[in-house]
Short mmCIF file of C-alpha atoms and ligand atoms in Angstrom, two decimals:
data_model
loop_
_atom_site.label_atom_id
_atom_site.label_comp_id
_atom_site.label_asym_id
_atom_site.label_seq_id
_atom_site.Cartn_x
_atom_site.Cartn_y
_atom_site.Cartn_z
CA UNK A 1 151.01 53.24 57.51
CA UNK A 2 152.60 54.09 53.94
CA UNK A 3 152.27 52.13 50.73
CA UNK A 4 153.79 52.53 48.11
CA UNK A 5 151.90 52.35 44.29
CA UNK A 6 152.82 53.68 40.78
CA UNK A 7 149.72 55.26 40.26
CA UNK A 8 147.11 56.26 42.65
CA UNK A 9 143.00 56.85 41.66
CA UNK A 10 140.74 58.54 43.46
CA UNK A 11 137.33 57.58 43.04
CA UNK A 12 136.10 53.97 41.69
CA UNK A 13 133.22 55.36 39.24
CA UNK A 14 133.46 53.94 35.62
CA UNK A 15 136.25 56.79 34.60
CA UNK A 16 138.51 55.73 37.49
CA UNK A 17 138.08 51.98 37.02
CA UNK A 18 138.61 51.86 33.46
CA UNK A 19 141.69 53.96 33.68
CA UNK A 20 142.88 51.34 36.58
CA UNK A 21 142.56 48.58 33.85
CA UNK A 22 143.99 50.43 31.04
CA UNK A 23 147.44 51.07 33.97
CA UNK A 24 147.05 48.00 34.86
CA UNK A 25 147.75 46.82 30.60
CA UNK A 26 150.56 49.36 30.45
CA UNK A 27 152.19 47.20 33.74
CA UNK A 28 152.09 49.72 36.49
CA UNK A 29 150.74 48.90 40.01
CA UNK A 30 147.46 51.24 41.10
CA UNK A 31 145.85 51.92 43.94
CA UNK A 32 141.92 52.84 43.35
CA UNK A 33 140.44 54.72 46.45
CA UNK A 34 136.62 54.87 47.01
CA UNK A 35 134.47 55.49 50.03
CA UNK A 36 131.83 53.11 48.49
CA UNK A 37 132.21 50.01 50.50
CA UNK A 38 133.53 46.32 48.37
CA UNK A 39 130.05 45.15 48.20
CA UNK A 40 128.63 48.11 46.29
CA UNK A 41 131.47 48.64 43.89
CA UNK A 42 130.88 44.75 42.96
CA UNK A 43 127.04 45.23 42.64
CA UNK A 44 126.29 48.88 42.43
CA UNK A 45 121.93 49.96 42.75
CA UNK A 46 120.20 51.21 39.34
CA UNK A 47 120.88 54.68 39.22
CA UNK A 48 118.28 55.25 36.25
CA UNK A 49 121.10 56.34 33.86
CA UNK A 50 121.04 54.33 30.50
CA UNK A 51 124.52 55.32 28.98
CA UNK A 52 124.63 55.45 25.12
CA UNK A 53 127.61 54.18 24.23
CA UNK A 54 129.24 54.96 21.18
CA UNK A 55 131.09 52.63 18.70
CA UNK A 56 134.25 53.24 20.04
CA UNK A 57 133.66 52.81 23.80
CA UNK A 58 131.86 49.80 22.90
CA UNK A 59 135.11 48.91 21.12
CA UNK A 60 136.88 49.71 24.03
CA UNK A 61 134.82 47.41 26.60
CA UNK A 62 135.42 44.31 23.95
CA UNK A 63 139.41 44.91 24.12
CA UNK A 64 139.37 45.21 27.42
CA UNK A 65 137.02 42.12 28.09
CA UNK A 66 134.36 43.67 29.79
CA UNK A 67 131.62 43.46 27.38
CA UNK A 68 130.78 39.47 28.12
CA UNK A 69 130.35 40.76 31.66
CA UNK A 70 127.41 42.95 30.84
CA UNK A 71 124.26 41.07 30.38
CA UNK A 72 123.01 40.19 26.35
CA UNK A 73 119.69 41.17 27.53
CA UNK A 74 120.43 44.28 28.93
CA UNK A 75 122.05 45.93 25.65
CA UNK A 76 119.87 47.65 23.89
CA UNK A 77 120.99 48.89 19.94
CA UNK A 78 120.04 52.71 19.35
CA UNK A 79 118.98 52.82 15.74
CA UNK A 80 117.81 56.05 15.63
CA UNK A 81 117.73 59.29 17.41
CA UNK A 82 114.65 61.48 16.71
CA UNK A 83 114.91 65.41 17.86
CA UNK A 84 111.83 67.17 18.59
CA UNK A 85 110.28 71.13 19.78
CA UNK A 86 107.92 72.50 20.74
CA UNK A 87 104.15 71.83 20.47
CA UNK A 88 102.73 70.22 17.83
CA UNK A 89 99.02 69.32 17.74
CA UNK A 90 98.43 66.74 19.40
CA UNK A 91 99.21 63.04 17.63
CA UNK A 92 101.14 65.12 14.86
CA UNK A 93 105.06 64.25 15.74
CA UNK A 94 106.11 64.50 12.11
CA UNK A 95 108.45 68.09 12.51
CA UNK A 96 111.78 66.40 13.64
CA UNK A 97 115.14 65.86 13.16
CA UNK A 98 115.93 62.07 12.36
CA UNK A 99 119.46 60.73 12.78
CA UNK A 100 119.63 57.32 11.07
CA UNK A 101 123.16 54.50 11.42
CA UNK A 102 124.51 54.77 7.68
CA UNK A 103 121.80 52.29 5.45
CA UNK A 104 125.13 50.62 4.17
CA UNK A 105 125.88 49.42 7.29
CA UNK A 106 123.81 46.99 9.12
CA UNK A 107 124.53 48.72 12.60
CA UNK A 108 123.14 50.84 15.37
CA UNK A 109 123.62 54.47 16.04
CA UNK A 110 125.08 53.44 19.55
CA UNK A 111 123.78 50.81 22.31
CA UNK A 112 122.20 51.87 25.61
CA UNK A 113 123.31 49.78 28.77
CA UNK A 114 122.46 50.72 32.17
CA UNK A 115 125.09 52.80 34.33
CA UNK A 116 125.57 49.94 36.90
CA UNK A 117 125.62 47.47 34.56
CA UNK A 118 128.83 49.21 33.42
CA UNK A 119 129.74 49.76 36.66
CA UNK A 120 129.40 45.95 37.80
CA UNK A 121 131.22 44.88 35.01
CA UNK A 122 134.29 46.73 34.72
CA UNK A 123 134.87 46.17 38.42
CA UNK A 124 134.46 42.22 37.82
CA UNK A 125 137.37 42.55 35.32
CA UNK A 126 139.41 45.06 37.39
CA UNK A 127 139.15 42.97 40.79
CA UNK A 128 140.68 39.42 39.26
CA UNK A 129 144.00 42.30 38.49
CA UNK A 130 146.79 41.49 40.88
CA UNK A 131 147.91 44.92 39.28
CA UNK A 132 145.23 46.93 40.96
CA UNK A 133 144.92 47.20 44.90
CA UNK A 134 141.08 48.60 45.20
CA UNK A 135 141.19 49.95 48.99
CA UNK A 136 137.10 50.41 49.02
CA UNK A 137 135.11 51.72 52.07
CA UNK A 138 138.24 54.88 52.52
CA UNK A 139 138.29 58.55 51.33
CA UNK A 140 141.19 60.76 50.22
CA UNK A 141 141.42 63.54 52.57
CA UNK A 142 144.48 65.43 51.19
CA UNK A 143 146.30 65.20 48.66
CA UNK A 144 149.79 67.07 47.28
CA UNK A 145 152.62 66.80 44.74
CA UNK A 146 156.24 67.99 44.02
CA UNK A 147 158.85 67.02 41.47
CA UNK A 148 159.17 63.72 42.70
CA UNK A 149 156.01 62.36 43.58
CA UNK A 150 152.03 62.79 45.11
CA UNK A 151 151.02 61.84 48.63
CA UNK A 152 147.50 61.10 48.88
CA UNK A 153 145.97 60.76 52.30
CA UNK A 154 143.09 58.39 52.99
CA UNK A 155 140.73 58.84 56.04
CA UNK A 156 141.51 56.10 58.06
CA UNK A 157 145.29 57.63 58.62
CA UNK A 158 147.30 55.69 55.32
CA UNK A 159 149.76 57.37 53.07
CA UNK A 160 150.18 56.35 49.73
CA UNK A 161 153.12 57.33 47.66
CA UNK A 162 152.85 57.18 43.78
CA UNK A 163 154.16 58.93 40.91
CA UNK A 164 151.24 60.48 40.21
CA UNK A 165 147.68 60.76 41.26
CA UNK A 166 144.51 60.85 39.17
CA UNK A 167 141.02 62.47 40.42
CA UNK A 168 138.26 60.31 39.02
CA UNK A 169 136.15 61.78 41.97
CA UNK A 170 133.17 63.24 40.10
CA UNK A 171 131.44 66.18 38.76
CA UNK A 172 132.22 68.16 41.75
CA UNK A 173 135.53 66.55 42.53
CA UNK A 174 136.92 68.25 45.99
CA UNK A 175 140.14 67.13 44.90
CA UNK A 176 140.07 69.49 42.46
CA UNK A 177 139.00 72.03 43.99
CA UNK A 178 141.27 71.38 47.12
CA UNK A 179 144.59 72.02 44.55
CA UNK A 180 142.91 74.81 43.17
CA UNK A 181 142.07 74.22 39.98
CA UNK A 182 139.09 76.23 38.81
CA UNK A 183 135.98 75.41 36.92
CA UNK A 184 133.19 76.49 34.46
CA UNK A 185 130.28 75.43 36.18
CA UNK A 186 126.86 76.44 34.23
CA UNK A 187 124.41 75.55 36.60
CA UNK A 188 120.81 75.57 34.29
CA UNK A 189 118.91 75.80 37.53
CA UNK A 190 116.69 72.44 36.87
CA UNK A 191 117.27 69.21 37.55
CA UNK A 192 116.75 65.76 36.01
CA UNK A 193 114.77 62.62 36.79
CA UNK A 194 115.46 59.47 35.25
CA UNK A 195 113.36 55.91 35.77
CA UNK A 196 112.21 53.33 33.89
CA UNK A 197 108.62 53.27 32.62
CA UNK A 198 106.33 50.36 30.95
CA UNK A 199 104.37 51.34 27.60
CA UNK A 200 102.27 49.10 25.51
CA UNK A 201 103.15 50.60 21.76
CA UNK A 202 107.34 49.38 20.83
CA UNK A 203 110.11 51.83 20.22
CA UNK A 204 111.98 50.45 17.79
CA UNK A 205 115.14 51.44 18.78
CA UNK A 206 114.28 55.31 18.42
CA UNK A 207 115.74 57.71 21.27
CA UNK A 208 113.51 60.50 21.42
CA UNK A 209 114.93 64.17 22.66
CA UNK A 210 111.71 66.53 23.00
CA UNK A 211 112.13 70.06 23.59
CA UNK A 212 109.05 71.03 24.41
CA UNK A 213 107.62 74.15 25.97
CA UNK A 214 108.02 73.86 29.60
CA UNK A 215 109.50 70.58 30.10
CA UNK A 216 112.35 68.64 28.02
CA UNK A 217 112.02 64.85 27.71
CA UNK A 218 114.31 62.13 26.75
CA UNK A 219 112.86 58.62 25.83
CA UNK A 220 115.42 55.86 25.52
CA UNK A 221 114.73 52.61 23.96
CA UNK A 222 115.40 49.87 26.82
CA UNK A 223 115.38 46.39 25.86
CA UNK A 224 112.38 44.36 26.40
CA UNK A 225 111.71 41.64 29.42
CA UNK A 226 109.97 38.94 29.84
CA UNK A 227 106.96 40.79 31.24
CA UNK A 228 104.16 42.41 28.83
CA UNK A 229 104.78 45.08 27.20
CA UNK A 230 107.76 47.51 26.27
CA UNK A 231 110.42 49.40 28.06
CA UNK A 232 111.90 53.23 27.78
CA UNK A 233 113.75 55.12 29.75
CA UNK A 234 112.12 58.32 30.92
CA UNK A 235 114.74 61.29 31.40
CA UNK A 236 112.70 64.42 32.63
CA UNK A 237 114.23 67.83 32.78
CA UNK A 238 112.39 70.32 35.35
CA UNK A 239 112.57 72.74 37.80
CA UNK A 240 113.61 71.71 41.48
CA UNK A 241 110.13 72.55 42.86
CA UNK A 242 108.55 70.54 40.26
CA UNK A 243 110.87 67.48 40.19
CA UNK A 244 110.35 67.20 43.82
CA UNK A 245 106.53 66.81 43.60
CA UNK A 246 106.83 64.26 40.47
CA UNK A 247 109.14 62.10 43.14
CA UNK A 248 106.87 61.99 45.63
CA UNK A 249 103.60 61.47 44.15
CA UNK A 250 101.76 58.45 44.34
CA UNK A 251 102.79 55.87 41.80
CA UNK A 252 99.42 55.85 39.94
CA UNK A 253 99.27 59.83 39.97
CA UNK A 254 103.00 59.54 38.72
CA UNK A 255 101.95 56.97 35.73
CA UNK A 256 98.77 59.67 34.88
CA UNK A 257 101.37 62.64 34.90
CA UNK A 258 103.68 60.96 32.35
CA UNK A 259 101.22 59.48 29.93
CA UNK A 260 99.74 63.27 30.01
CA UNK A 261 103.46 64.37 29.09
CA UNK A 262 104.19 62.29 26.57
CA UNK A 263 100.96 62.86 24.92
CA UNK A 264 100.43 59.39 25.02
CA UNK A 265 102.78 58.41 21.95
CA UNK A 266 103.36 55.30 23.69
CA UNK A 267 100.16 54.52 24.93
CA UNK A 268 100.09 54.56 29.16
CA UNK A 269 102.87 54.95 30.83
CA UNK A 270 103.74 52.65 33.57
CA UNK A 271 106.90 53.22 36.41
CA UNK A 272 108.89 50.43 36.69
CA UNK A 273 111.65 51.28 38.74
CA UNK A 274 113.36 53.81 41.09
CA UNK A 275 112.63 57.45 40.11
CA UNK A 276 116.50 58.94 40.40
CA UNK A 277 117.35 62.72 40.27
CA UNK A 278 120.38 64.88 39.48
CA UNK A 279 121.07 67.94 39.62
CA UNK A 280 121.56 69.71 35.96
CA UNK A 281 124.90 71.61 36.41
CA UNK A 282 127.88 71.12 33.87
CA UNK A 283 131.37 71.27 34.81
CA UNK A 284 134.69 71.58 32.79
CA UNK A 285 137.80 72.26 34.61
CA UNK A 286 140.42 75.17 33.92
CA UNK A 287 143.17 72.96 33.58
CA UNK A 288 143.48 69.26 34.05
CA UNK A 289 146.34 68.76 35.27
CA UNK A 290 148.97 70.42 37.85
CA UNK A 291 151.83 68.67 39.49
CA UNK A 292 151.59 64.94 39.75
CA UNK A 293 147.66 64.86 39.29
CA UNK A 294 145.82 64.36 36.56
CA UNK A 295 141.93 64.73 36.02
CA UNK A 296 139.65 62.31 34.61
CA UNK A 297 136.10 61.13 34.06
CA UNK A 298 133.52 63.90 35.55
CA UNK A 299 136.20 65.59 37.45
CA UNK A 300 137.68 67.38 34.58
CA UNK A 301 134.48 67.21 32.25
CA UNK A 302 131.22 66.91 33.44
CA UNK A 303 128.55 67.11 30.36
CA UNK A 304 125.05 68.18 29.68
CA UNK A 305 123.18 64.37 29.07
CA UNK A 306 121.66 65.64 26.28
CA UNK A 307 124.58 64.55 23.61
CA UNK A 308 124.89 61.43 25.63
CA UNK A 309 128.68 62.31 26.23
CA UNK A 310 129.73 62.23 29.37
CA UNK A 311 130.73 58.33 30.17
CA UNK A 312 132.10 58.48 26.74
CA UNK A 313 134.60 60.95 27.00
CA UNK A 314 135.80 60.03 30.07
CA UNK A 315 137.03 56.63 28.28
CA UNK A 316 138.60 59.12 25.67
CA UNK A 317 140.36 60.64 28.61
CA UNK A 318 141.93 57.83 30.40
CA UNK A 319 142.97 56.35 27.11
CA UNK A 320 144.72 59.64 26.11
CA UNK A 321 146.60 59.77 29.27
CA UNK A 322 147.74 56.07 29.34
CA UNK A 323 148.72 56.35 26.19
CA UNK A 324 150.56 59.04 27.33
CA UNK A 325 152.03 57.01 29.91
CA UNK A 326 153.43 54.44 28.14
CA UNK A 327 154.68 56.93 25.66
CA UNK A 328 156.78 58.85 28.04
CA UNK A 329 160.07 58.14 29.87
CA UNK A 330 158.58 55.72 32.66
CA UNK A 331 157.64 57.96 34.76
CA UNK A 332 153.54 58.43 34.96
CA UNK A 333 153.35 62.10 36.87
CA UNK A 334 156.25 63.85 34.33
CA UNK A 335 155.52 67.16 33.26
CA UNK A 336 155.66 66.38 29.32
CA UNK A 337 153.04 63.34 29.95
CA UNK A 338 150.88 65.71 31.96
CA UNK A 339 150.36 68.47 29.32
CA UNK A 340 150.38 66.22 26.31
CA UNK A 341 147.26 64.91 28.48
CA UNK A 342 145.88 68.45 29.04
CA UNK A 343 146.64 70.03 25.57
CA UNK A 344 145.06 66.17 23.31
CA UNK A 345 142.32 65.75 26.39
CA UNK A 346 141.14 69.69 26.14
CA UNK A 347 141.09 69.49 22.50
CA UNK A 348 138.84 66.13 22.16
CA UNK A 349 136.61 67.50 24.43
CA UNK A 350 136.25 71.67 24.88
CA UNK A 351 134.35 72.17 21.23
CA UNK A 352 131.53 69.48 22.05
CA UNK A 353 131.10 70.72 25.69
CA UNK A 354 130.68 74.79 24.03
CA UNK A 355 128.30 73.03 21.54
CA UNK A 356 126.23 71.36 23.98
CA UNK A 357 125.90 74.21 26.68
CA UNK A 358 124.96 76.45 23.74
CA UNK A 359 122.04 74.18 22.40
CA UNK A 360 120.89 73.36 25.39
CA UNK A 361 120.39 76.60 26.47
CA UNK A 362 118.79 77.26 22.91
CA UNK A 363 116.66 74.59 23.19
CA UNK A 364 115.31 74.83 26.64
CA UNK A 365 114.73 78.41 26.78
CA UNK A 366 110.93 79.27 25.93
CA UNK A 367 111.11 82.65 24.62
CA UNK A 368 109.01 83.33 21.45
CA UNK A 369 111.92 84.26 19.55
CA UNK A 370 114.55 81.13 20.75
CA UNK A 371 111.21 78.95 19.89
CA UNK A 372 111.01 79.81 16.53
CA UNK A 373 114.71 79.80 16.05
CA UNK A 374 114.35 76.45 17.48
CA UNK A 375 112.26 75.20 15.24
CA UNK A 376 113.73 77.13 12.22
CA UNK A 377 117.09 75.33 13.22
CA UNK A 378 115.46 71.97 13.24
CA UNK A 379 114.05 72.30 9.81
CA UNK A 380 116.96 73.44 8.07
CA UNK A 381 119.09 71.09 9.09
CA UNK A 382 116.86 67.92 8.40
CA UNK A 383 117.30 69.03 5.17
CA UNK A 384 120.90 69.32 5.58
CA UNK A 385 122.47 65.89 4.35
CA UNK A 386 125.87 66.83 5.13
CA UNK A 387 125.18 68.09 8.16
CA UNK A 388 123.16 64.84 9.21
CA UNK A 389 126.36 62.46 8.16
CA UNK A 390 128.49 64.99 9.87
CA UNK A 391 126.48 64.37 13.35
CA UNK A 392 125.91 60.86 12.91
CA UNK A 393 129.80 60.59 12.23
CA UNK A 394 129.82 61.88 15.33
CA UNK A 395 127.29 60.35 17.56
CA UNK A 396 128.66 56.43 16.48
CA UNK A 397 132.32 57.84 17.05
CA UNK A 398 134.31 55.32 14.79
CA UNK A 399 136.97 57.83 14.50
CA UNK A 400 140.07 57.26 16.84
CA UNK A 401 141.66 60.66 16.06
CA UNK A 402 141.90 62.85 19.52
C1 LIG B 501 120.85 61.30 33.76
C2 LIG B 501 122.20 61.05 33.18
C3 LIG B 501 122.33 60.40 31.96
C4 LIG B 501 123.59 60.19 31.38
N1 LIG B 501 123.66 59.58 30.17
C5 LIG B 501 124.87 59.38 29.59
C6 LIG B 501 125.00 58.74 28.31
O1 LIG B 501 124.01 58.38 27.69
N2 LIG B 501 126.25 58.57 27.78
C7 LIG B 501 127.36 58.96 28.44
O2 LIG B 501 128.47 58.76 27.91
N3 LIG B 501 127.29 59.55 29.66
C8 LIG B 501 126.07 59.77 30.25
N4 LIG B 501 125.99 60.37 31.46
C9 LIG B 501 127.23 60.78 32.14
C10 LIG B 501 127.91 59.63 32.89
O3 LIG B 501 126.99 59.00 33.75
C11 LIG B 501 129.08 60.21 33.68
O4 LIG B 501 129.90 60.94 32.80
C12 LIG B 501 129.94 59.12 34.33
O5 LIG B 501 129.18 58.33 35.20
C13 LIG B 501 131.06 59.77 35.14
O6 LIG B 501 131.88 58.78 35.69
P1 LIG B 501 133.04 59.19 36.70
O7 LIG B 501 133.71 57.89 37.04
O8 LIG B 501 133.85 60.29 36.17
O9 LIG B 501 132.30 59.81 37.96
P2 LIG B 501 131.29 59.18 39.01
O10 LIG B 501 130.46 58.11 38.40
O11 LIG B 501 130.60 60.35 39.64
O12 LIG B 501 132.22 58.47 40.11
C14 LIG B 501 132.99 59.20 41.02
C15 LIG B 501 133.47 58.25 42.12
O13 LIG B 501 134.35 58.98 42.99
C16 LIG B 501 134.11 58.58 44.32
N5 LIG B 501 134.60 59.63 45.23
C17 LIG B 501 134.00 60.79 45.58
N6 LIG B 501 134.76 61.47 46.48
C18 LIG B 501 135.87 60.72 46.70
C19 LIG B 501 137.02 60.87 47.54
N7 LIG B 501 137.21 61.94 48.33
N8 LIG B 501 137.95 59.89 47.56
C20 LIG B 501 137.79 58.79 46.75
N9 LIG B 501 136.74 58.61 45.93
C21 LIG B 501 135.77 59.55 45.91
C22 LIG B 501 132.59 58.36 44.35
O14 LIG B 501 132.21 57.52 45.44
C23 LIG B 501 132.33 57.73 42.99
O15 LIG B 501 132.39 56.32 43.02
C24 LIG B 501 124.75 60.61 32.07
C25 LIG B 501 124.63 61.26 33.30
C26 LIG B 501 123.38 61.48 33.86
C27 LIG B 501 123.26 62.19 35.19
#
């Protein structure tokens, strides 16, 4: 069986449904391909990732009307992000980095909402589209292009003809690799695990990144329930062989091992959810784009989480290529709209991804000389002012300019 689309997605993650909806606004009929079946696109699990979102991709979910869909109660504002190495004595956390929302402004830094809240609410928008056919439950299996349009192939036998087709299909996007497009894959050899934990002593809003000796840890301000009590998000960066044994430990040796980590800043620390892993293994493609395909989401840039990035500039992407769309001749897979997409994409996104490999590396790398360069580099640029407005600037993302 053939059908016949304008555009065609591959993969139904957040990158690959937003882009569907922004198509969708330009007037062009999509097809979005996932093998996740209907009922967990429409109510995807927790998958322990809180996204910070900045200004402007909270922006963006407002236009677009998916903001109502997400929960009040499960937005929580970021007012302040609080960098940390090292050991200090014990109880003395005052060597840090603060990043504060401007005081002439009454707003956050950024607001944390959980992955599949996202998830679940862009797809609630995307599915009332008569725009957007969403064939879930169905893989691409091959895929090719030529001057006048892509064939994707699906596993159950269908052919779908479109003017072009866009990989949304992850960090490790076979699509990509299948039409030979390379990658710079840094794989930091640990790996991640995220979960939800209960504390008695509040947050306040304050994200806190801790590089310290051995272990780096990530505490993200969740907002509070009805239950006793406070809520962060624990973000754990390990190795493997470690990671595995905090995932399968009892839940009371699991609450003793955090509290222990965390020094107890926020009193005992309680799991309250899932305990979710990843591996920690960045990705950013050589090109991202080659005839009638473009790459989006993860599949062309997959970031570090330390900068809190990654969902972000995936919106960035698909909004750079539909406006590209709708600037161009009608046709959605033309050369010029492709590399005006690769050439605005690649620069909006290749300095930050250098940046954060390189202070990630820096900062989780235990050497006597990277600590104290690490902690040098902290100090100087708390004092920095211009530097600290410079990085705020950045982590809020008002600017529009890509
Ligand atoms: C611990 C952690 C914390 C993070 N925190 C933040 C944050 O604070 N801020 C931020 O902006 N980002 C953050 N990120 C990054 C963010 O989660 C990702 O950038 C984002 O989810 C990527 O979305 P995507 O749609 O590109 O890919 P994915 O979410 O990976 O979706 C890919 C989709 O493609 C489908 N697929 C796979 N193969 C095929 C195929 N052959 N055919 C069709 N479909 C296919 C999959 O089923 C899946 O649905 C974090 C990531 C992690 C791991």
């Amino acid at each position: 069986m053939t059908q016949f689309h304008d555009v065609t997605i591959a993969g139904a993650g957040p990158a690959g449904l937003a882009c569907a909806l922004s198509l969708a606004e330009n007037g062009l009929r999509v097809a979005i391909v996932d093998p996740a079946p209907e009922t967990t696109l429409a109510v995807p699990s927790f998958d322990g990732r809180e996204i910070a979102l900045t200004h402007h991709s909270r922006d963006w979910l407002v236009r677009n009307g998916i903001w109502p869909h997400i929960p009040a109660g499960a937005i929580s504002p970021l007012r302040t992000a609080r960098i940390e190495t090292g050991q200090e004595a014990p109880g003395n956390h005052s060597a840090a980095l603060l990043f504060r929302a401007p005081e002439t402004t009454s707003d956050a830094l950024g607001y944390l909402v959980p992955n599949h809240l996202i998830r679940k609410a862009i797809h609630e928008v995307v599915r009332e589209r008569p725009e957007i056919t969403i064939l879930a439950g169905r893989s691409v299996v091959a895929t090719s292009g030529n001057r006048d349009e892509a064939m994707t192939l699906l596993d159950n036998g269908t052919l779908i003809r479109s003017g072009l087709l866009i990989a949304a299909d992850g960090r490790f996007s076979r699509i990509r690799q299948t039409r030979g497009i390379g990658a710079i894959i840094h794989d930091f050899g640990k790996e991640i695990l995220v979960c939800r934990m209960r504390h008695p002593e509040p947050h306040d809003g304050v994200a806190l990144q801790w590089f310290d000796e051995g272990q780096t840890i990530a505490l993200l301000p969740v907002a509070d329930d009805d239950q006793p009590g406070h809520l962060s998000s624990l973000v754990l960066t390990l190795d493997p062989a470690d990671i595995a044994v905090l995932k399968t430990m009892s839940k009371a040796e699991f609450d003793r091992d955090i509290t222990r980590r965390t020094q107890s800043r926020m009193g005992d620390m309680r799991l309250e959810s899932a305990r979710c892993t990843y591996p920690l293994k960045t990705v950013f493609a050589h090109r991202f784009e080659t005839t009638r395909l473009a790459l989006i989401g993860d599949a062309a840039v997959g970031m570090h989480p330390i900068t809190a990035h990654g969902f972000n500039l995936g919106l960035r992407g698909q909004e750079i290529l539909c406006e590209e769309i709708a600037r161009g001749d009608g046709d959605p897979g033309s050369t010029s709209v492709l590399r005006n997409f690769e050439r605005r994409h690649r620069r909006a996104t290749a300095p930050l991804f250098a940046a954060t490999n390189g202070i990630a590396s820096l900062y989780t790398h235990d050497a006597r000389p990277a600590l104290a360069l690490r902690k040098a580099g902290l100090a100087i640029a708390e004092r920095l002012t211009p530097l600290k407005a410079l990085v705020t600037g950045f982590l809020m993302d008002r600017d529009h300019a890509a």
